[in-house]
Short mmCIF file of C-alpha atoms in Angstrom, two decimals:
data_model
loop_
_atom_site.label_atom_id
_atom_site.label_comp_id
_atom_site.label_asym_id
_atom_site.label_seq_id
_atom_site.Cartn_x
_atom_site.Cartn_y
_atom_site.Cartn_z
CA UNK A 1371 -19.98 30.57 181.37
CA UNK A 1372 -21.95 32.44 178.95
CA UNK A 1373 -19.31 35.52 178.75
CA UNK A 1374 -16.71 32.66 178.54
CA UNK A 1375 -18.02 30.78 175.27
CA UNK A 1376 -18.57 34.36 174.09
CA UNK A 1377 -15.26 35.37 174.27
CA UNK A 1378 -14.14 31.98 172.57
CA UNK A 1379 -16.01 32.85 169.67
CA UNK A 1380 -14.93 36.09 169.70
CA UNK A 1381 -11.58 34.53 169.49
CA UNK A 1382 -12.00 32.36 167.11
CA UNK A 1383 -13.36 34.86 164.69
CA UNK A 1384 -10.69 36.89 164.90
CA UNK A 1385 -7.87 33.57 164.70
CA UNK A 1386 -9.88 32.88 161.68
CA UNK A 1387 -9.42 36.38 160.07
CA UNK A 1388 -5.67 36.55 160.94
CA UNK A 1389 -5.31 33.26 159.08
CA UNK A 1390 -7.07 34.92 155.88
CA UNK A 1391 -4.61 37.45 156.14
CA UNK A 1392 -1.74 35.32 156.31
CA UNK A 1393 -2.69 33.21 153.30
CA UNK A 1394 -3.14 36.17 150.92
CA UNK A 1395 0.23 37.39 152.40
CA UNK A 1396 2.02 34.39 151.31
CA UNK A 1397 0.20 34.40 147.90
CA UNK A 1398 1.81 37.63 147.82
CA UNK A 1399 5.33 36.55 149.03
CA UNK A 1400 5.31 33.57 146.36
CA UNK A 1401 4.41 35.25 143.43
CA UNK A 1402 7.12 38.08 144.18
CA UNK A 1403 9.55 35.71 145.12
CA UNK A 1404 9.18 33.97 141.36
CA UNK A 1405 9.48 37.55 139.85
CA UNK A 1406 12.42 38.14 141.52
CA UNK A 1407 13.64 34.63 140.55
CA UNK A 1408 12.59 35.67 136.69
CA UNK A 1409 14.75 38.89 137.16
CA UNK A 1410 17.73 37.11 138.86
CA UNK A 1411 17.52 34.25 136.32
CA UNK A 1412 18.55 37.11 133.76
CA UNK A 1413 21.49 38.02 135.66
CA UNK A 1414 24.13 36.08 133.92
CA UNK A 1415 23.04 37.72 130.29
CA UNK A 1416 22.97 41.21 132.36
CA UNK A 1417 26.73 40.70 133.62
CA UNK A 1418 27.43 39.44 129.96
CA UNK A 1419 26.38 42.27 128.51
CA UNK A 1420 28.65 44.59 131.31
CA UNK A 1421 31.20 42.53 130.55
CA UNK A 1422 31.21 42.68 126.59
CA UNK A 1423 31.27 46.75 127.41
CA UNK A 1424 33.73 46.60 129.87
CA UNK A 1425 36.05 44.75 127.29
CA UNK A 1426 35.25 46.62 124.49
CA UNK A 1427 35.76 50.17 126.30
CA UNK A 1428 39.14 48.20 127.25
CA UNK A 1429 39.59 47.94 124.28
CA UNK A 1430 39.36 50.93 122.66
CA UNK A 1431 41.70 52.51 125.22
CA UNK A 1432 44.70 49.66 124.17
CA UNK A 1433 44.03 50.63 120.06
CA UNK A 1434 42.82 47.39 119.36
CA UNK A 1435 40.66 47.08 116.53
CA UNK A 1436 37.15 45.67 116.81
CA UNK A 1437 37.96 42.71 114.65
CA UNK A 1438 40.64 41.73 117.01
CA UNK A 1439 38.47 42.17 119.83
CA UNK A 1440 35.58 40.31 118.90
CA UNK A 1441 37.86 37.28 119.11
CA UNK A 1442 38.75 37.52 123.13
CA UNK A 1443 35.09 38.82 123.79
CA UNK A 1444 33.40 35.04 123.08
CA UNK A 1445 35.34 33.29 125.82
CA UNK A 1446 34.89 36.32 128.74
CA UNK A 1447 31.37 35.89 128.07
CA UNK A 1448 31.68 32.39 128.38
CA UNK A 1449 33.53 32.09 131.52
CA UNK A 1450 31.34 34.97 133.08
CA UNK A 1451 27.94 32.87 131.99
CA UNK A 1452 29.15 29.78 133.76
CA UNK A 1453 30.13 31.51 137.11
CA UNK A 1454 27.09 33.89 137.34
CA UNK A 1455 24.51 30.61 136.22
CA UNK A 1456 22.28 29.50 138.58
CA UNK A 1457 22.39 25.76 139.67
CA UNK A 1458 20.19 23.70 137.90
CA UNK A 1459 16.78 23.35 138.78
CA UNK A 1460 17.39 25.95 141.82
CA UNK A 1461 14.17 28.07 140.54
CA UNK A 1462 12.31 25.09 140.81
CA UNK A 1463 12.26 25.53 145.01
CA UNK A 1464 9.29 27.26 145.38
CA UNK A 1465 6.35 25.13 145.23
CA UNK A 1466 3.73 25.15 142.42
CA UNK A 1467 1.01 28.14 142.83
CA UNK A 1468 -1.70 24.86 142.27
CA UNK A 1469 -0.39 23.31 145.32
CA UNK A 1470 -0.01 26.25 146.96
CA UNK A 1471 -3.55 27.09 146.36
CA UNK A 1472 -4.84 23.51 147.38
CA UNK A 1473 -2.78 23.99 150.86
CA UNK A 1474 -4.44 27.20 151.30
CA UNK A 1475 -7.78 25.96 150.55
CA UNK A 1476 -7.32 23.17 153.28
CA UNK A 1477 -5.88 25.25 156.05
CA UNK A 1478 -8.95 27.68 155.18
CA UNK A 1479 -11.49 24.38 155.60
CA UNK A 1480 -9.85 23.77 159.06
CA UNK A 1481 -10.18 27.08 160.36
CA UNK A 1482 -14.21 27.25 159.69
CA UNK A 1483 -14.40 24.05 161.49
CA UNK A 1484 -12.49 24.86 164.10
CA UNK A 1485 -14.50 28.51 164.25
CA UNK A 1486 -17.65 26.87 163.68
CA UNK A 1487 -17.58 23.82 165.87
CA UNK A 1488 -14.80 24.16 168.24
CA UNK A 1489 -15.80 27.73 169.32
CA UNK A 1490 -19.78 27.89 168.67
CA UNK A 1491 -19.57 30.95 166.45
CA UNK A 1492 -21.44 29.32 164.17
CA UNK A 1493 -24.99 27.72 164.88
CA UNK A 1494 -27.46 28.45 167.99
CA UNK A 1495 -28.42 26.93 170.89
CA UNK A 1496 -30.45 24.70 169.33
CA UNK A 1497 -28.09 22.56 167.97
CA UNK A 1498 -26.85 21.82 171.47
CA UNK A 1499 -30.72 21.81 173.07
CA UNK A 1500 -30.51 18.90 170.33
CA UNK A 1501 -28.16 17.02 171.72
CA UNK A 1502 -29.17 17.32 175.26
CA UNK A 1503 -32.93 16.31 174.71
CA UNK A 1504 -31.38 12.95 172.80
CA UNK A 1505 -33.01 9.90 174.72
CA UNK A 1506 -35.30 12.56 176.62
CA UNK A 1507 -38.95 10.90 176.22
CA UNK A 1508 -41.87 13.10 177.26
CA UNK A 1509 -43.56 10.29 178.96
CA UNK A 1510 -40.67 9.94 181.66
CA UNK A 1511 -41.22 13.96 181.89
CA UNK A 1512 -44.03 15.22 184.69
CA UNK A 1513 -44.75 19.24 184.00
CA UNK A 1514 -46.47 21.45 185.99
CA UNK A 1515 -48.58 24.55 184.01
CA UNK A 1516 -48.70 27.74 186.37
CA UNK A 1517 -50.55 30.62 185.14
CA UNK A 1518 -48.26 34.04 186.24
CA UNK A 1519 -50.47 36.42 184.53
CA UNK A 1520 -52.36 37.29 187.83
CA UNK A 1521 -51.58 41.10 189.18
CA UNK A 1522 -51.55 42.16 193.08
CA UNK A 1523 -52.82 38.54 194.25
CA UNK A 1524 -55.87 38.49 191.61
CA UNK A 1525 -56.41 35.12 189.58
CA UNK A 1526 -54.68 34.96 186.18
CA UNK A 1527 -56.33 34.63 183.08
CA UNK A 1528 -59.16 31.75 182.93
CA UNK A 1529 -58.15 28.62 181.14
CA UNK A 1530 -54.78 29.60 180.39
CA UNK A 1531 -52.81 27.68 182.47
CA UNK A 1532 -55.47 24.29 181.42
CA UNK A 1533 -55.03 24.71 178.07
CA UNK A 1534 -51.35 24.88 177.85
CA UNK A 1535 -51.41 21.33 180.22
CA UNK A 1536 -54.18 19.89 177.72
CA UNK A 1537 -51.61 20.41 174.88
CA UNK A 1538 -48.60 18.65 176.88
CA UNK A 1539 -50.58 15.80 177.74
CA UNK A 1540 -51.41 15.43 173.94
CA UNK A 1541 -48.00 15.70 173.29
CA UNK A 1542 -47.44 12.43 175.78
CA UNK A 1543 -46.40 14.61 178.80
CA UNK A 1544 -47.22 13.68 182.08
CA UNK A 1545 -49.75 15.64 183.78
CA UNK A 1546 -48.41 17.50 186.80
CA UNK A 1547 -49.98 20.49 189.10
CA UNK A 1548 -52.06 23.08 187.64
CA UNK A 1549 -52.49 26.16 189.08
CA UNK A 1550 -51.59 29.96 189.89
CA UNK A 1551 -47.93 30.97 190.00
CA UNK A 1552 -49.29 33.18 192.85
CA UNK A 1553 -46.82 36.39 191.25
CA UNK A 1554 -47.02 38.24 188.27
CA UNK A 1555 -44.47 37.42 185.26
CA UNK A 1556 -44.07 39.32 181.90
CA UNK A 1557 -42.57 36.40 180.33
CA UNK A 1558 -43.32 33.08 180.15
CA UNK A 1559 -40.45 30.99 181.47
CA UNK A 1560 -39.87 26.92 182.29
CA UNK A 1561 -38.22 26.22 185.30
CA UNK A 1562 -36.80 22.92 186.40
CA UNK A 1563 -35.27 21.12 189.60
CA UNK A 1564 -32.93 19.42 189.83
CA UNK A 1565 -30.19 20.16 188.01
CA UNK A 1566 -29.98 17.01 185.60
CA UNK A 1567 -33.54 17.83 184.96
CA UNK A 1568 -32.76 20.76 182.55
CA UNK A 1569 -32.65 18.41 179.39
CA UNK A 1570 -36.40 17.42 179.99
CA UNK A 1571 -37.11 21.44 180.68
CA UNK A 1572 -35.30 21.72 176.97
CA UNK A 1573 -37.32 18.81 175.33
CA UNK A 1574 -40.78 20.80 177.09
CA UNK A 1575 -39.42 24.25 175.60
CA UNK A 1576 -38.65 22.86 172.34
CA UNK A 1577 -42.31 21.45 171.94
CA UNK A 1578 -44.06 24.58 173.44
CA UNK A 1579 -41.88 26.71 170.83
CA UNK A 1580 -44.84 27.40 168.52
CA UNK A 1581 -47.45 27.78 171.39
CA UNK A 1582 -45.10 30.20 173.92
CA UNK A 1583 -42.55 30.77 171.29
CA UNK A 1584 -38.58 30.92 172.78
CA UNK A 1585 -38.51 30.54 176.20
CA UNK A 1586 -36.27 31.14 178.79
CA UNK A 1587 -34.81 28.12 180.85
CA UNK A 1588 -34.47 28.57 184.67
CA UNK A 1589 -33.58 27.00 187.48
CA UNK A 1590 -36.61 26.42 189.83
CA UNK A 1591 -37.61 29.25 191.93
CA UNK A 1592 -38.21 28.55 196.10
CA UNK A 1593 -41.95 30.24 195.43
CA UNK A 1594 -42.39 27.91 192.55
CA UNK A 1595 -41.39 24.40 194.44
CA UNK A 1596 -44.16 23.90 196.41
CA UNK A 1597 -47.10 25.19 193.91
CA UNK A 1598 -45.11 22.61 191.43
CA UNK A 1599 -45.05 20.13 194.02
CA UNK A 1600 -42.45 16.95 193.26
CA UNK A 1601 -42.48 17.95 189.33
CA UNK A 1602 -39.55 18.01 187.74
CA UNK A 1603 -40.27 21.02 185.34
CA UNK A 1604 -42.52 23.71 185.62
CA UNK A 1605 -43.91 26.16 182.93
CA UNK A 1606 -44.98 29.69 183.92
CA UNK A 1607 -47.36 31.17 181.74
CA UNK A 1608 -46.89 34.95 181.59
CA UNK A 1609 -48.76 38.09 180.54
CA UNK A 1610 -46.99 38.08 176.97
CA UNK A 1611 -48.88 34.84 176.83
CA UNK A 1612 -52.13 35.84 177.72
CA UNK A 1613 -53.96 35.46 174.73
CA UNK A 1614 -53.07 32.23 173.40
#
């Protein structure tokens, strides 16, 4: 599942990227598309002018006299502006750069909230920790403290495993078994059983944050059942913990 929402963001990164990329390319479309419009919109006083040379070269070759030219050269300009003019308002198609740029802004908005909410890119765990220990009250909760710092069998460290309880029940937690973990663990971890227990192992790891710092969440253990007896969530203390 992990890999999975991984990927997603992944994904959504790289949808959000491809979007960037299209919006600057159609900046870049609509701004040539009006020059080109600029340069075709000069088209008729371009074919005006070929026209005026055309007739006068014409002209020339029949003898005629620029004086009597200049008199047949007003309408062929005339008749060649009207045919080669543009209909009116047909440059006024492409949408205003402003709105363009207010579109672009808004597609932009949806894409971060579709990258940041929809695929998790942005934000941690948490956020969604948050949501999960909503309604979660630590009096309801029942934690067992298991000290894992013990090597080859021996004891753990003295009083560690008691003073981590001493702070949950202060914090309103219901006092469960204290004890050895009877194994040796580097890190501390909290387990919990069953599986709709995992929000109350969330709301114990979220108040232990400054005490064990981030733990890891696990599902209960077959060695740790019975030392954590019909407690829903247990915390294992281990040696990266042992001087608290």
């Amino acid at each position: 599942m992990d890999l999975i929402e991984q990927i997603g963001a992944i994904l959504g990164l790289v949808a959000f990227v491809g979007l960037a990329v299209l919006v600057l390319l159609y900046f870049q479309q609509a701004r040539d598309v009006r020059r080109l419009r600029e340069w075709a919109g000069r088209a008729p006083e371009r074919a005006a002018e070929a026209a005026d040379e055309a007739a006068a070269a014409a002209a020339r070759e029949a003898g005629i006299e620029p004086e009597e030219q200049g008199a047949s050269e007003a309408p062929l300009r005339e008749r060649v502006l009207a045919r080669l003019r543009p209909p009116e308002g047909a440059a006024r198609r492409l949408p205003p750069l402003p709105y363009l740029a207010a579109a672009a802004a808004a597609v932009a908005l949806i894409a971060v909230a579709l990258v940041t909410g929809g695929f998790g890119l942005v934000g941690d765990d948490d956020g969604a920790a948050e949501g999960g220990r909503k309604g979660v009250r630590p009096g309801d909760i029942e934690v067992a403290v298991l000290n894992g710092t013990g090597v080859g069998g021996a004891p753990g460290v003295p009083g560690l495993a008691q003073a981590v309880a001493k702070k949950l029940k202060k914090d309103g937690y219901k006092q469960g078994p204290i004890g050895d973990a009877g194994s040796s663990f580097v890190d501390s971890v909290i387990m919990y059983t069953p599986k709709d227990a995992q929000p109350s192992a969330d709301r114990v790891a979220s108040d232990l944050r400054k005490t064990l710092g981030k733990t890891d969440l696990l599902k209960m253990s077959s060695d740790i059942k019975p030392l954590a007896k019909d407690a829903p969530v247990a915390v294992v203390i281990g040696s990266e913990d042992s001087e608290l």
